[in-house]
Each structure stands twice: as C-alpha cells, then as structure tokens.
PDB file of C-alpha atoms in Angstrom:
ATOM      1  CA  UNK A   1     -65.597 -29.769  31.493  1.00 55.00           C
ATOM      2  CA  UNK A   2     -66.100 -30.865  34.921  1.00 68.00           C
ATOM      3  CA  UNK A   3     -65.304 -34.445  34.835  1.00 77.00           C
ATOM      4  CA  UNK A   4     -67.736 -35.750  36.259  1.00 79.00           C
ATOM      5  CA  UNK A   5     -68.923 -39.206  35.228  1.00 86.00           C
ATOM      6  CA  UNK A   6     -72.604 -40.932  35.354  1.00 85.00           C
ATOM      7  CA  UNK A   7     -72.419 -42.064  39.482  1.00 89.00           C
ATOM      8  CA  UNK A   8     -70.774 -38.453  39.859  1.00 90.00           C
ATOM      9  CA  UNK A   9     -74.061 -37.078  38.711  1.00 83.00           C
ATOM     10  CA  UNK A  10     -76.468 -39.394  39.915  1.00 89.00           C
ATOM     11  CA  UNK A  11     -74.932 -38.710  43.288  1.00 91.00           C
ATOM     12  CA  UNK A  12     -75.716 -34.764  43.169  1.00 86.00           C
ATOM     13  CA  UNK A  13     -78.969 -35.114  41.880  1.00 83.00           C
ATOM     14  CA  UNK A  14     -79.755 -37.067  44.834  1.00 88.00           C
ATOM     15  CA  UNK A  15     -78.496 -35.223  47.345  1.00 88.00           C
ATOM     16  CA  UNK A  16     -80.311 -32.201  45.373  1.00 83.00           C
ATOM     17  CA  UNK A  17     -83.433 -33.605  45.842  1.00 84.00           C
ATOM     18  CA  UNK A  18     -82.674 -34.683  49.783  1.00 88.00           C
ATOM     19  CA  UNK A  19     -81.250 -30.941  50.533  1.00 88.00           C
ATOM     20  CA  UNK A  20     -83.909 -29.133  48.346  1.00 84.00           C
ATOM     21  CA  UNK A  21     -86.853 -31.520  48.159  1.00 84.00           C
ATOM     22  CA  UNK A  22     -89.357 -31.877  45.151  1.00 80.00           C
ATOM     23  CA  UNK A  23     -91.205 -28.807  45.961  1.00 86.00           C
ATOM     24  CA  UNK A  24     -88.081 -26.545  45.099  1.00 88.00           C
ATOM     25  CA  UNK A  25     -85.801 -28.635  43.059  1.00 83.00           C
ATOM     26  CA  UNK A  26     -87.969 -27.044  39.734  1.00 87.00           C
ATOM     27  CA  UNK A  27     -87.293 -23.792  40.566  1.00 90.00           C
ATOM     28  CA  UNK A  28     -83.869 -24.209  40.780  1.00 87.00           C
ATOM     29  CA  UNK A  29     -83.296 -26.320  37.625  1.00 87.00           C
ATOM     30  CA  UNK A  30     -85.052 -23.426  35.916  1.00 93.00           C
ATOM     31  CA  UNK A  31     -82.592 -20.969  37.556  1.00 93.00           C
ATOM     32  CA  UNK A  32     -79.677 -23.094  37.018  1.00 89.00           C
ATOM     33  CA  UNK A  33     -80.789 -23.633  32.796  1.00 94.00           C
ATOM     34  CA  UNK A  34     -81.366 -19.360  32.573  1.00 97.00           C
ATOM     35  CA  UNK A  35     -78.058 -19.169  34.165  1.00 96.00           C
ATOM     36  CA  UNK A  36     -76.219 -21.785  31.542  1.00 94.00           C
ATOM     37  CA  UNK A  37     -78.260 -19.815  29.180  1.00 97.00           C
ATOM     38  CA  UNK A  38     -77.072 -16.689  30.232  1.00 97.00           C
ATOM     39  CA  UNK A  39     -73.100 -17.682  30.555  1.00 96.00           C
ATOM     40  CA  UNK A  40     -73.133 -19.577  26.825  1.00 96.00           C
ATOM     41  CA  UNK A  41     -74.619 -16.435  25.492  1.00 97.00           C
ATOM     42  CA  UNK A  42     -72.079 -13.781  27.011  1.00 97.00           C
ATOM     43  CA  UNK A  43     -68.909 -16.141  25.808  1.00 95.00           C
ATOM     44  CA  UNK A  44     -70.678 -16.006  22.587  1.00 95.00           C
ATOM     45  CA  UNK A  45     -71.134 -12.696  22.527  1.00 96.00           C
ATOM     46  CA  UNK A  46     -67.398 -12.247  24.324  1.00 95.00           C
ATOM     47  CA  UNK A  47     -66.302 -14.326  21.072  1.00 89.00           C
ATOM     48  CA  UNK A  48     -68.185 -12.140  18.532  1.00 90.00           C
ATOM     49  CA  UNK A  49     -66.624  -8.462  20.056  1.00 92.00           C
ATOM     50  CA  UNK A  50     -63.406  -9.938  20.079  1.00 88.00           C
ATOM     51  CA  UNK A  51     -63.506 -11.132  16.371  1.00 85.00           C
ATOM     52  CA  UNK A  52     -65.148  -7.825  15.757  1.00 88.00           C
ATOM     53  CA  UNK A  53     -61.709  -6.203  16.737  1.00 89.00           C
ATOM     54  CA  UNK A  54     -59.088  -8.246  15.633  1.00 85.00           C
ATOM     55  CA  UNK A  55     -60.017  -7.728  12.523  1.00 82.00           C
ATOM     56  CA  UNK A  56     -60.494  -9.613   9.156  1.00 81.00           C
ATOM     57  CA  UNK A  57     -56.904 -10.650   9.238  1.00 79.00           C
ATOM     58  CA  UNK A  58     -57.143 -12.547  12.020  1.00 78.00           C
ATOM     59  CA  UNK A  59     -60.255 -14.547  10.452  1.00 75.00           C
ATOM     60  CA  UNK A  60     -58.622 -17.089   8.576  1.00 78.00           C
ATOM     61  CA  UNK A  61     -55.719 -18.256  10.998  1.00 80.00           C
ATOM     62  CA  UNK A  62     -55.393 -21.703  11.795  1.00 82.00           C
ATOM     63  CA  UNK A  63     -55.222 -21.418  15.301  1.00 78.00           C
ATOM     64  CA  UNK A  64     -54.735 -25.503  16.405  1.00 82.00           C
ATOM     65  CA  UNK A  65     -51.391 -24.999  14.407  1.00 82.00           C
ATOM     66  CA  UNK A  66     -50.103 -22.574  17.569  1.00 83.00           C
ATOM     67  CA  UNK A  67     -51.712 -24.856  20.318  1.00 82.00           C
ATOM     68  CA  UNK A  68     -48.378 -26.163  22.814  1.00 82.00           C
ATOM     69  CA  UNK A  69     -50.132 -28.986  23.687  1.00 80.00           C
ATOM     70  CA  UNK A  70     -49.181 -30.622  20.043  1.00 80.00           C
ATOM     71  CA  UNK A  71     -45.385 -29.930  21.198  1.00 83.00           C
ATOM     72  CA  UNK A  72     -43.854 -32.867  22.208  1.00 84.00           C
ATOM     73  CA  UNK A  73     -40.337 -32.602  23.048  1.00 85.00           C
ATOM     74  CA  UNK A  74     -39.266 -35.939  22.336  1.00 87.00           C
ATOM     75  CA  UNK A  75     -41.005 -36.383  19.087  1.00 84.00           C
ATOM     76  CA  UNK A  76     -39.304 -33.105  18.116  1.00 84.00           C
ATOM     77  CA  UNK A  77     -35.986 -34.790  19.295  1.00 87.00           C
ATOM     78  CA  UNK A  78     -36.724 -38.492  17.626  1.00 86.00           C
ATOM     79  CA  UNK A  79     -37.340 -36.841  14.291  1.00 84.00           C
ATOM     80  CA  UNK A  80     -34.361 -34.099  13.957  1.00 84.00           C
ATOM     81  CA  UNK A  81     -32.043 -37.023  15.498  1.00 86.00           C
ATOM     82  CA  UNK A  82     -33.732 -39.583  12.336  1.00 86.00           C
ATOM     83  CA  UNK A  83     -33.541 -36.721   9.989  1.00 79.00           C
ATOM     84  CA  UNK A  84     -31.221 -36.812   7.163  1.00 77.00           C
ATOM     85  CA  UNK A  85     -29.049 -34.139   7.389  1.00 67.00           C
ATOM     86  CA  UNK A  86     -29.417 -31.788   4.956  1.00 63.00           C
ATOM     87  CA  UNK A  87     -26.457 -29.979   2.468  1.00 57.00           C
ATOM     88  CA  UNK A  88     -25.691 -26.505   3.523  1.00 53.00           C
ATOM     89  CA  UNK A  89     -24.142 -24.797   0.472  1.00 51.00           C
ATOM     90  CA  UNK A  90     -23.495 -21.999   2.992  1.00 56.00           C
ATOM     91  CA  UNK A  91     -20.767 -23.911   4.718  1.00 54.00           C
ATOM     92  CA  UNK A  92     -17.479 -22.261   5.631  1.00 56.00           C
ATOM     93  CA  UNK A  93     -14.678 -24.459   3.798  1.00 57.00           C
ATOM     94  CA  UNK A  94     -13.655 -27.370   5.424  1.00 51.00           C
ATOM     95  CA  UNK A  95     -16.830 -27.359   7.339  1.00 52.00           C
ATOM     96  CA  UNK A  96     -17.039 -30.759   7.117  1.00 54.00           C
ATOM     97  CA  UNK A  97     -13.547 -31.804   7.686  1.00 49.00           C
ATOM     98  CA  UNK A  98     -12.285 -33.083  11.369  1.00 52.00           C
ATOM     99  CA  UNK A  99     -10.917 -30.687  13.537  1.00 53.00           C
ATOM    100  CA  UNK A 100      -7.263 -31.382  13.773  1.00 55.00           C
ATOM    101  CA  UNK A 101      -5.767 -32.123  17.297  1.00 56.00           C
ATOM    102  CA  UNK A 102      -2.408 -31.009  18.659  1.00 58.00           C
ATOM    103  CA  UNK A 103       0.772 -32.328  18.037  1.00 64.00           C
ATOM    104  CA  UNK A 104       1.751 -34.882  21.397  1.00 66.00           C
ATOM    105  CA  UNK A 105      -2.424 -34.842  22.443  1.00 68.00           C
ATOM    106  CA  UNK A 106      -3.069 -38.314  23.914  1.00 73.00           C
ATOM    107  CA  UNK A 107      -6.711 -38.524  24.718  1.00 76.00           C
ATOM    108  CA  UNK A 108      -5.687 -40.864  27.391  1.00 82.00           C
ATOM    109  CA  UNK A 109      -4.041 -38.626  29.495  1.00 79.00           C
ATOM    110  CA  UNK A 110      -6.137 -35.229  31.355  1.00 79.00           C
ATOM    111  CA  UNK A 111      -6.567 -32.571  29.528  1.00 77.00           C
ATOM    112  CA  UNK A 112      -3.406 -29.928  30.925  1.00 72.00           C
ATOM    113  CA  UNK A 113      -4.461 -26.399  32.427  1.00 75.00           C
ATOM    114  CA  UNK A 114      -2.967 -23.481  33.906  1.00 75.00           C
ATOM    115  CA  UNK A 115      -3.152 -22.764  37.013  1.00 78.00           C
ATOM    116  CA  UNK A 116      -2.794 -18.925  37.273  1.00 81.00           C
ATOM    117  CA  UNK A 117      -5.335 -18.398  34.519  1.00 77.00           C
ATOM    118  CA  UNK A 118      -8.227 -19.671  36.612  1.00 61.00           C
TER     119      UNK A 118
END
C-alpha cells in the first residue's frame, strides 16, 4: 500500500524511537493500532452500506471483468490483426470484390484535383 520495503521500515522505527523515546513510543503504537482499527472498520462498514443499496442485483457481478488495467491495447491489436476473419452473411453484394479503378488511372502519377473546389 505504501511501498515501503524492510530498511524503509526499520528506518522509521528508529527514528520513532530517537524522536519519541521508549517512554512514549507505547502510547503511540497503541494510538496508531486503534486508529488502523478504526479506518479498516469504517471501509468495512463503507463497503457493507454501499452493498446495502445497490441492491441484490449488483451482488453477483464479476467486477475484475470491468477492471482497465486488464486492457492492453496491443494485445487487443495482436489478436484482431491474427484473427481469422470471420463470414458476414450480412454483406452488401460484391462486398468482397475489388473496387474497380478508373479508366487511364496510373498509380504512378499524383492523384489530379481541382483547384476551385478547395
């Protein structure tokens, strides 16, 4: 949650014990454990209410299913590009066919435009 690693914490609880000193450090682990206590019990509770009014409908929904972070673009690319593509039976005729190009068209040459209509 914090990333913090082991030297991370070993760190801070030295320099707890230097700032505070063993007479106090107790009483402030204490505090700091009610308050954990305290905070995991009101998301809990945050969590039940919320449950409570969305309803039974909303109980059984798979909810990792509508996380983003499973979206990867390129995987969604690398698959519909590997894809077989599928018949559409829906197809306007000649769907499939090549579009025919103009009589005189030579792809070698640039593509002709009018002026005025620009």
């Amino acid at each position: 949650m914090f990333d913090i690693n082991g030297w991370e914490l070993l760190l801070l609880g030295l320099l707890a014990i230097l700032v505070l000193g063993p007479e106090r450090l107790p009483e402030y682990a204490a505090k700091f454990g009610r308050f954990v206590r305290q905070a995991r019990g009101m998301a809990d509770r945050a969590k039940a209410q919320l449950k409570d009014e969305m309803g039974p409908e909303f109980s059984d929904i798979d909810w990792r299913a509508y996380d983003p972070r499973q979206y990867d673009p390129r995987k969604i690319v690398r698959d519909a590009l590997n894809s077989p593509a599928d018949e559409d039976d829906d197809a306007p005729a000649g769907y499939d066919k090549p579009v025919s190009t103009p009589r005189g068209y030579d792809p070698l040459l640039p593509t002709p435009w009018d002026a005025e209509a620009t």
